[in-house]
PDB file of C-alpha atoms in Angstrom:
ATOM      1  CA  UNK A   1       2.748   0.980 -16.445  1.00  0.00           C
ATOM      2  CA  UNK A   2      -0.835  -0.014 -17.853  1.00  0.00           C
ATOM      3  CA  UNK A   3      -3.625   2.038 -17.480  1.00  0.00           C
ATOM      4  CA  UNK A   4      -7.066   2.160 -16.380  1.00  0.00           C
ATOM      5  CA  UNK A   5      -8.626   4.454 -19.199  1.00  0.00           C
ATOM      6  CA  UNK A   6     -12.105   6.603 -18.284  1.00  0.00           C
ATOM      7  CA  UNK A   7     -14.291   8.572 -20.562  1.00  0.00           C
ATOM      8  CA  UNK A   8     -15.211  11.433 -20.750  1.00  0.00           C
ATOM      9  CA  UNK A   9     -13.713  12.873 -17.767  1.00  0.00           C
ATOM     10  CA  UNK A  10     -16.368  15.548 -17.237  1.00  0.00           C
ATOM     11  CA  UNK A  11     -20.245  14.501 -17.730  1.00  0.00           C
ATOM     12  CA  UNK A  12     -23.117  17.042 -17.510  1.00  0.00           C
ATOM     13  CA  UNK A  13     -26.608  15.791 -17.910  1.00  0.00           C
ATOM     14  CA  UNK A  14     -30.352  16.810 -17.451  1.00  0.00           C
ATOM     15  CA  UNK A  15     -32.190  15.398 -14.450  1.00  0.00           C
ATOM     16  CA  UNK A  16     -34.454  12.009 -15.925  1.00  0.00           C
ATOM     17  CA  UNK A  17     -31.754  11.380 -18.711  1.00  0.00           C
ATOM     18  CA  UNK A  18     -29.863   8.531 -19.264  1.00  0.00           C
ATOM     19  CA  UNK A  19     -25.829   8.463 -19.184  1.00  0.00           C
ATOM     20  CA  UNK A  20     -23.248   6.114 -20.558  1.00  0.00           C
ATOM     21  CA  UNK A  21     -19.703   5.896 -18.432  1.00  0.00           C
ATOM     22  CA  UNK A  22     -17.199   4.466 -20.427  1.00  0.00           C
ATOM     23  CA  UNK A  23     -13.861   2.492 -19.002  1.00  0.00           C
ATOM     24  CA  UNK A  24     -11.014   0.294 -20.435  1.00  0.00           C
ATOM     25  CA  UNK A  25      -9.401  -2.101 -17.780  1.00  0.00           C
ATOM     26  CA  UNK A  26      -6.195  -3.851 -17.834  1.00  0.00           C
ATOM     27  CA  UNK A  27      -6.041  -6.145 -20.700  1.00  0.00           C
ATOM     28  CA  UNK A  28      -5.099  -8.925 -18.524  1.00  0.00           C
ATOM     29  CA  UNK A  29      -7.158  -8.248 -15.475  1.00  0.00           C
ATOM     30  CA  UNK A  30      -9.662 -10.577 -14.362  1.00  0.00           C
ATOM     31  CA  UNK A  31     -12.051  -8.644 -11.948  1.00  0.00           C
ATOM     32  CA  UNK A  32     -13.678  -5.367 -12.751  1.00  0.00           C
ATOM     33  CA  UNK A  33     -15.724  -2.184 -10.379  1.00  0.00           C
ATOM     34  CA  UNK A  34     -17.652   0.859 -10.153  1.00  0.00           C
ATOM     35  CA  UNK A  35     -17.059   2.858  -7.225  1.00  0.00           C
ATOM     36  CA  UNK A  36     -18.179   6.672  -6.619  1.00  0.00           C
ATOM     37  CA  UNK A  37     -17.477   9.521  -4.602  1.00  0.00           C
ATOM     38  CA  UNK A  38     -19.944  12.094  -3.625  1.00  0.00           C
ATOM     39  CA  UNK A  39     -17.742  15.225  -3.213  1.00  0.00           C
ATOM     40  CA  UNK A  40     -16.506  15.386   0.668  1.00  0.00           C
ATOM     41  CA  UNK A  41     -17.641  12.046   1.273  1.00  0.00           C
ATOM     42  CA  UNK A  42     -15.811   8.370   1.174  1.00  0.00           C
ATOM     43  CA  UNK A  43     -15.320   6.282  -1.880  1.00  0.00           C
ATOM     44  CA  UNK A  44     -18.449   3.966  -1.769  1.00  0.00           C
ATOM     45  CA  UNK A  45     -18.555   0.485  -3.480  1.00  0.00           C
ATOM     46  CA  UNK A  46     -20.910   0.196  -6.647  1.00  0.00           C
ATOM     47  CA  UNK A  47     -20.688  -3.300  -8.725  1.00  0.00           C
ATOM     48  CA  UNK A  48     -18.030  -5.642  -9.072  1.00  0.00           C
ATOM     49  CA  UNK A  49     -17.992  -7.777 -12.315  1.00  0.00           C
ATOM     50  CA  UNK A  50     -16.796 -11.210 -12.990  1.00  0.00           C
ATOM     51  CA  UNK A  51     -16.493 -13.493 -15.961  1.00  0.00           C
ATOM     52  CA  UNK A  52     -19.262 -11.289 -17.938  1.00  0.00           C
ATOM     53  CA  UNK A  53     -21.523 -11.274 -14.513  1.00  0.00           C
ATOM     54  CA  UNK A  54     -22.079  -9.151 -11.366  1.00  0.00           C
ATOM     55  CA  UNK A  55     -20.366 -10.702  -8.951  1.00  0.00           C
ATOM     56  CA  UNK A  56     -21.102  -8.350  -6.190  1.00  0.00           C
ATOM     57  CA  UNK A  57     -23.185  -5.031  -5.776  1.00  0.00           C
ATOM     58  CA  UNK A  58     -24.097  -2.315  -2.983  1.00  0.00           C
ATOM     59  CA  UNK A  59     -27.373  -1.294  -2.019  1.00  0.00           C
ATOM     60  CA  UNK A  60     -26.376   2.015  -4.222  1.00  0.00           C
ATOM     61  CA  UNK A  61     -26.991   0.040  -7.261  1.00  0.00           C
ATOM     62  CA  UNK A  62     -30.193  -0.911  -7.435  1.00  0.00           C
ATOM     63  CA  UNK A  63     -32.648  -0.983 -10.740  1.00  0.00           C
ATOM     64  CA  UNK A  64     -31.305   2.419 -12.275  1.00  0.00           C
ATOM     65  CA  UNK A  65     -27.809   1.313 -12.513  1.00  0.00           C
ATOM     66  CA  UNK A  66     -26.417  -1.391 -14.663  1.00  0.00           C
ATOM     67  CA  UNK A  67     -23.026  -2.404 -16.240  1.00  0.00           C
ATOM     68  CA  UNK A  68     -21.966  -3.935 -19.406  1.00  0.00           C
ATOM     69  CA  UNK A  69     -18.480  -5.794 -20.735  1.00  0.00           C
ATOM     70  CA  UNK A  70     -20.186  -5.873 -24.604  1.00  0.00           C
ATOM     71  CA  UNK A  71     -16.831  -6.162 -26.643  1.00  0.00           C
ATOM     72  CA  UNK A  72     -14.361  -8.154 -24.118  1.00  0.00           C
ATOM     73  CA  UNK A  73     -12.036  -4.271 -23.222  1.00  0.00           C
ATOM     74  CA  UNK A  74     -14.970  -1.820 -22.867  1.00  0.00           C
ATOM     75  CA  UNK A  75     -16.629  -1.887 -19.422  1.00  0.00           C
ATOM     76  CA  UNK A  76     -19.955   0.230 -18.835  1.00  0.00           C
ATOM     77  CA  UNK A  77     -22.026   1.969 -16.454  1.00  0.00           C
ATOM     78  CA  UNK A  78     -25.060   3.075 -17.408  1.00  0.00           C
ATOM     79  CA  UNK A  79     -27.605   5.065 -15.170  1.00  0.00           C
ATOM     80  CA  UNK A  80     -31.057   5.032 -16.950  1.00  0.00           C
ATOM     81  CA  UNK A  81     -32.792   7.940 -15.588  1.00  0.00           C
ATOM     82  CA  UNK A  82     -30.432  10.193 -13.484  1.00  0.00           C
ATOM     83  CA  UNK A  83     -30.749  11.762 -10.044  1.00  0.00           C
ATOM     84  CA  UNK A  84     -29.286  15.186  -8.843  1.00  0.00           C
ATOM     85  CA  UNK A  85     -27.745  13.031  -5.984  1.00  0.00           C
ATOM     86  CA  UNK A  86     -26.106  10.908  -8.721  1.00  0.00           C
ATOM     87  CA  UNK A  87     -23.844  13.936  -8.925  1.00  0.00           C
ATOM     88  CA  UNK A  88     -20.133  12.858  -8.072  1.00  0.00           C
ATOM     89  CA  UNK A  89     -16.907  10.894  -9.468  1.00  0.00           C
ATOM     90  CA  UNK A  90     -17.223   7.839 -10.530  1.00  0.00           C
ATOM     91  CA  UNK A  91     -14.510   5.540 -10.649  1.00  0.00           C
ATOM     92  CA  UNK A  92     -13.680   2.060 -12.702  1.00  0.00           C
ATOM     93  CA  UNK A  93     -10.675   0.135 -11.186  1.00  0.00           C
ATOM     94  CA  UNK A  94      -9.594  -3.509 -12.693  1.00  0.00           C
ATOM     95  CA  UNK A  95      -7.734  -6.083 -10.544  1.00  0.00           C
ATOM     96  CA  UNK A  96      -5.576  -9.059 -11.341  1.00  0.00           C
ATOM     97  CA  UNK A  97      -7.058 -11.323  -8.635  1.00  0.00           C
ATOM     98  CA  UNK A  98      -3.821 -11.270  -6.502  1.00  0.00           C
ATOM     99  CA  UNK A  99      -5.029 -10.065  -3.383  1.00  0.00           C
ATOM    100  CA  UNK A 100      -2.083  -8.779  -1.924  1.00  0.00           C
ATOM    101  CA  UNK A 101      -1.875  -6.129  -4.715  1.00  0.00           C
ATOM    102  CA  UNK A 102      -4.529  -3.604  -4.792  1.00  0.00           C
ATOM    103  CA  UNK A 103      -6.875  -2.997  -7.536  1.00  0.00           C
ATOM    104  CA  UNK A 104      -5.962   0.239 -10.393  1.00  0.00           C
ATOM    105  CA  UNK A 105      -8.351   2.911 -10.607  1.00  0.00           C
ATOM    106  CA  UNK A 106      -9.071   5.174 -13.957  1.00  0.00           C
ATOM    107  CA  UNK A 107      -8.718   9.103 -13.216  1.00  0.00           C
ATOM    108  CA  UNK A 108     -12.397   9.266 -12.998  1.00  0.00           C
ATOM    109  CA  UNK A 109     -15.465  10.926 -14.634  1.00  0.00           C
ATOM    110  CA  UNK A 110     -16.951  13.404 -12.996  1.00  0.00           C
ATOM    111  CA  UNK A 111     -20.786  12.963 -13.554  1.00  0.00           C
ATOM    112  CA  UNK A 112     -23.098  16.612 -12.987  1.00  0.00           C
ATOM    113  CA  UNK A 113     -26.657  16.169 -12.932  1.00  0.00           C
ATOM    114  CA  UNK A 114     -28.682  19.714 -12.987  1.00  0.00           C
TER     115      UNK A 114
ATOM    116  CA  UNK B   1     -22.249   1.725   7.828  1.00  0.00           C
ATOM    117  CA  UNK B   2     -18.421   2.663   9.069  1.00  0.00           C
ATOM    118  CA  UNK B   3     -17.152  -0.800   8.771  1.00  0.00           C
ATOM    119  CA  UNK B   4     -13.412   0.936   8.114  1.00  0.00           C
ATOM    120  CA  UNK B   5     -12.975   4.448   9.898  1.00  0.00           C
ATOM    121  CA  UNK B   6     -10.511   7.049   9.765  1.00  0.00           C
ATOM    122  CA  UNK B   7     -10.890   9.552  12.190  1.00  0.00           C
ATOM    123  CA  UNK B   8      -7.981  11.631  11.514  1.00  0.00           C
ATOM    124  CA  UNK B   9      -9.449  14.073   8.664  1.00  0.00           C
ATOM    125  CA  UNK B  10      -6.043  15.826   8.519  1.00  0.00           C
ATOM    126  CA  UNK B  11      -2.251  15.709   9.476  1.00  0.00           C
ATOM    127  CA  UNK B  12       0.392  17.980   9.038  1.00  0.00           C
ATOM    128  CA  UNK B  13       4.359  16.806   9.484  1.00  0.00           C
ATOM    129  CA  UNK B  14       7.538  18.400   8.953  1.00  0.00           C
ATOM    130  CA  UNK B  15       9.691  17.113   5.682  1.00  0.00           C
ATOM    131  CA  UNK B  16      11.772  14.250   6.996  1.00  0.00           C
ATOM    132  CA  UNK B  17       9.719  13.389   9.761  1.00  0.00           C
ATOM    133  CA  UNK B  18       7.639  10.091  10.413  1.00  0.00           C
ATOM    134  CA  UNK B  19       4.047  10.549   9.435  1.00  0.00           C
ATOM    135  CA  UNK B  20       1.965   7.913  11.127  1.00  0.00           C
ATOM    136  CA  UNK B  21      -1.594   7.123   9.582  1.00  0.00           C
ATOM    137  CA  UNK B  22      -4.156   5.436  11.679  1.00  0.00           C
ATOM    138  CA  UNK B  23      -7.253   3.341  10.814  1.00  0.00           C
ATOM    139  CA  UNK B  24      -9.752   0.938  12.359  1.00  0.00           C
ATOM    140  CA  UNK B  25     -11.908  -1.651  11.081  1.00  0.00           C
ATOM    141  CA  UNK B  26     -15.063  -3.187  12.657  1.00  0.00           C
ATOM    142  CA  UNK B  27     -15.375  -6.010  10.354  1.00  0.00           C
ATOM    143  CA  UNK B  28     -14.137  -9.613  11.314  1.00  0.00           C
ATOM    144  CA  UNK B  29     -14.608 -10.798   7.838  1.00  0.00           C
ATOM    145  CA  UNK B  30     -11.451  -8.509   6.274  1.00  0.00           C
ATOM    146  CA  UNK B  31      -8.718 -10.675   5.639  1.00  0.00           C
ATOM    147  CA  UNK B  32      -6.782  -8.116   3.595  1.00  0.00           C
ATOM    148  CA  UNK B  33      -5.606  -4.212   4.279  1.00  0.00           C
ATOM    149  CA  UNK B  34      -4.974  -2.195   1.644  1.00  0.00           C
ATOM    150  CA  UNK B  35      -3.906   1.753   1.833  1.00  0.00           C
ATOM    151  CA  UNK B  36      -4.230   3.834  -1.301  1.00  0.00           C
ATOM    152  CA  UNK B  37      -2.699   7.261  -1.695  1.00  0.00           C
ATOM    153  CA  UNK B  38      -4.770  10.244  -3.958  1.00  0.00           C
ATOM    154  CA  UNK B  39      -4.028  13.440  -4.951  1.00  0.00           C
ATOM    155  CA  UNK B  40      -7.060  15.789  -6.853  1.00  0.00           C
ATOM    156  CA  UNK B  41      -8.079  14.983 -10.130  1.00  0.00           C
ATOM    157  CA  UNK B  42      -6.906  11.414  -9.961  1.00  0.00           C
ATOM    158  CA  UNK B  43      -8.205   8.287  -8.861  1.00  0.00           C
ATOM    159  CA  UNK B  44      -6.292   5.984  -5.870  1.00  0.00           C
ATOM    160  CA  UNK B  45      -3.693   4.704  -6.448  1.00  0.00           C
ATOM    161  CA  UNK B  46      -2.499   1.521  -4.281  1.00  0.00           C
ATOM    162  CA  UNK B  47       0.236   1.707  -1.993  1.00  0.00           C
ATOM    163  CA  UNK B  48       0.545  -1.404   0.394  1.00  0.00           C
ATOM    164  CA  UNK B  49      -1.032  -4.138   1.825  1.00  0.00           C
ATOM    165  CA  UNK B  50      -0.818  -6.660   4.739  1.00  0.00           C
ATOM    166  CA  UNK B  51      -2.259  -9.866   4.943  1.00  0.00           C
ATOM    167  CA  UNK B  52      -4.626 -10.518   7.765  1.00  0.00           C
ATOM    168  CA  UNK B  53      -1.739 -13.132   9.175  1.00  0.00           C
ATOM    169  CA  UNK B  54       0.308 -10.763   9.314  1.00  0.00           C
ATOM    170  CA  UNK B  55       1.879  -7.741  11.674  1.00  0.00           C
ATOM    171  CA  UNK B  56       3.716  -6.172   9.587  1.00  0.00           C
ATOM    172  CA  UNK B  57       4.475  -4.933   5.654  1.00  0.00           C
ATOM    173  CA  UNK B  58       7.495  -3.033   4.799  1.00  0.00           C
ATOM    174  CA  UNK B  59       7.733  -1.352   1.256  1.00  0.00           C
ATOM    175  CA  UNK B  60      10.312   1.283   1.072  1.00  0.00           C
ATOM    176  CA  UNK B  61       9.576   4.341   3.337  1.00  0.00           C
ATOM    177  CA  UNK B  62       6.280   3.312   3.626  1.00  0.00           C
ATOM    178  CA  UNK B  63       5.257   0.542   6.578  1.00  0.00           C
ATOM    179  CA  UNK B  64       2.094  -0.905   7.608  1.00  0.00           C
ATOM    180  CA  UNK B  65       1.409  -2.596  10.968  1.00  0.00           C
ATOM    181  CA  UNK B  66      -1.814  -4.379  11.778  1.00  0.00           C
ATOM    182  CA  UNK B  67      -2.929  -5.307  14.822  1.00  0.00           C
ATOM    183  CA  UNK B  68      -5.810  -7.676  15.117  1.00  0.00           C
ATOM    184  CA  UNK B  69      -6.839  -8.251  18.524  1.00  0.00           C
ATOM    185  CA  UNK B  70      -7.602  -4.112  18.141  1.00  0.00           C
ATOM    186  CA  UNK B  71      -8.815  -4.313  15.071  1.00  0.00           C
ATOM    187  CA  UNK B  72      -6.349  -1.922  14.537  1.00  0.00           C
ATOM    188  CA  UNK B  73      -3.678  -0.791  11.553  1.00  0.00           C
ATOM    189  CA  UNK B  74      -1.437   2.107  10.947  1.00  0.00           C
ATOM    190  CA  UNK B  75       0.892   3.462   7.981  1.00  0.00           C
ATOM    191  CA  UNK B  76       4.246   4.954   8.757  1.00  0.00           C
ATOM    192  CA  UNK B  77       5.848   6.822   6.235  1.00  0.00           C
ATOM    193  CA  UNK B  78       9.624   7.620   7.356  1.00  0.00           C
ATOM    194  CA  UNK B  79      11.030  10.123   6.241  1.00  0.00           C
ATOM    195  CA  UNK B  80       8.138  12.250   4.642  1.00  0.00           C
ATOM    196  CA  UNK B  81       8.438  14.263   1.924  1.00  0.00           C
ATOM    197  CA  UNK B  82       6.667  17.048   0.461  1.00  0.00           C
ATOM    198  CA  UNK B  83       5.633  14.760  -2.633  1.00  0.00           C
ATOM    199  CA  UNK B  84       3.603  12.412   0.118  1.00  0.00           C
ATOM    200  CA  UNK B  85       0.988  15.349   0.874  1.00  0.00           C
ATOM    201  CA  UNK B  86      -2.218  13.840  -0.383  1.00  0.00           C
ATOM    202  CA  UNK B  87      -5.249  11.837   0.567  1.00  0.00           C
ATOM    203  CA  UNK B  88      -4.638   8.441   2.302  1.00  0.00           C
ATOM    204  CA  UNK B  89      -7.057   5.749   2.198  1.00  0.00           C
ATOM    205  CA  UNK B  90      -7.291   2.680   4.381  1.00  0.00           C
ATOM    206  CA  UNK B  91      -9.184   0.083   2.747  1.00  0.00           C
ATOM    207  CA  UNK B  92     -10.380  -3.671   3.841  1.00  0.00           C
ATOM    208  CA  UNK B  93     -11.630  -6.403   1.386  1.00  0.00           C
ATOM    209  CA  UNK B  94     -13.407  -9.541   2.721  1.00  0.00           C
ATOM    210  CA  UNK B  95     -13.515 -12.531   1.280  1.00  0.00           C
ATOM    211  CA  UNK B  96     -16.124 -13.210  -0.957  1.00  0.00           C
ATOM    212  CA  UNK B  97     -16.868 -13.605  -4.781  1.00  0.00           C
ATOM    213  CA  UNK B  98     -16.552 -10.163  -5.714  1.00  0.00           C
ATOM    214  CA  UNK B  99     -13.493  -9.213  -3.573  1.00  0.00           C
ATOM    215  CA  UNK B 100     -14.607  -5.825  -3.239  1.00  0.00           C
ATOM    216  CA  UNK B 101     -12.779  -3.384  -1.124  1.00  0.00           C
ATOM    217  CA  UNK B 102     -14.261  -1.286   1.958  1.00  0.00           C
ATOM    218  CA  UNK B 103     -12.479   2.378   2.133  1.00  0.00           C
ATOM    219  CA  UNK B 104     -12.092   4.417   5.232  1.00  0.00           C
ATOM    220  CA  UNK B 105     -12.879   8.657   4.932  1.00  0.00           C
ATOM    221  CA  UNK B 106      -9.562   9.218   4.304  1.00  0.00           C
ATOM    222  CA  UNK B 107      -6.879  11.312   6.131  1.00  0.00           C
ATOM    223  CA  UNK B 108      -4.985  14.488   4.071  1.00  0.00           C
ATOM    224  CA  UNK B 109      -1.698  14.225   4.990  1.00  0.00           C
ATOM    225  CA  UNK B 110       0.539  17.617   4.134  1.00  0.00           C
ATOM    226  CA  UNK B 111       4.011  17.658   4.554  1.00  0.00           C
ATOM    227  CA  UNK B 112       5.878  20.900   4.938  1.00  0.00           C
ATOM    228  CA  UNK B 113       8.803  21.264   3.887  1.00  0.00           C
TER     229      UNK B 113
END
């Protein structure tokens, strides 16, 4: 069964600094996101990513956040200057663009800002 | 913004029983119902869906109804079994460009066996 591959799976960082959170999708997938999930609280829609451009995004990502597909199987999301309330799992999924099959989520990183 | 609400947090069923999983949507737009299952230290995994024209998706043990005029749609999982107990998540996607997906809270659903 292919994978959704995330990295690193635990993230500590320093209030202000910048952080890098790495995913490979599906080789043959066509649609790419970023969700998150605050501990206790529901997953919550980031980005979605099509054909090398944001397709969609929540009001969640606004000017600190941005994603990246730079080699055609690595897809990025980079926070430039980090929060204490970006503290919680962040999750890529890929999707094949059939919409009666759901999209695959990585096992997560777990991003702690102190 | 609870365009997809579960407001079961928890529910706990005897191995072999049917486990019954409710969510509603507010959202007119969804066209498509997913529900992913999660257990700790892993991210969803998908489970079923149902088409918006549509009553009713059967997979296996696991069945989803939908019912529009409530803006209603449930999961029934007969029988359960102990390897079920995890976090269920109802999920909606509209269409648009992105096809991004709306989840619920998400019910923990522990089966005893």
């Amino acid at each position: 069964e292919p994978e959704v591959t995330q990295t690193p799976s635990h993230q500590v960082t320093q209030m202000g600094q910048e952080v890098i959170l790495r995913c490979v999708p599906i080789s043959n997938h066509l649609y790419f996101y970023w969700y998150r999930q605050i501990l206790g609280q529901k997953v919550e829609f980031l980005v979605s990513f099509y054909n090398n451009e944001i397709s969609e995004k929540s009001e969640i990502f606004d000017d600190q956040f941005s994603v990246e597909r730079p080699d055609g199987s690595n897809f990025t999301l980079k926070i430039r200057s980090t929060k204490l309330e970006d503290s919680a799992m962040y999750f890529c999924a890929s999707w094949r663009g059939d919409r009666l099959y759901g999209y695959t989520f990585g096992s997560g990183t777990r991003l702690t800002v102190v | 913004d609870q365009q997809v609400k579960q407001n079961s947090p928890s529910l706990s069923v005897q191995e072999g029983r049917i486990s019954i999983l409710n969510c509603d949507y507010t959202n007119s737009m969804f066209d498509y119902f997913l529900w992913y299952k999660k257990y700790p230290a892993e991210g969803p995994t998908f489970l079923i869906s149902i088409s918006s024209i549509k009553d009713k998706n059967e997979d296996g043990r696991f069945t989803v109804f939908l019912n529009k005029s409530a803006k209603h749609l449930s999961l029934h999982i007969v029988p359960s079994q102990p390897g079920d107990s995890a976090v269920y998540f109802c999920a909606a996607s509209p269409y648009t460009g992105g096809f991004k997906t709306i989840f619920g809270a998400g019910t923990r659903l522990f089966v005893k066996a």
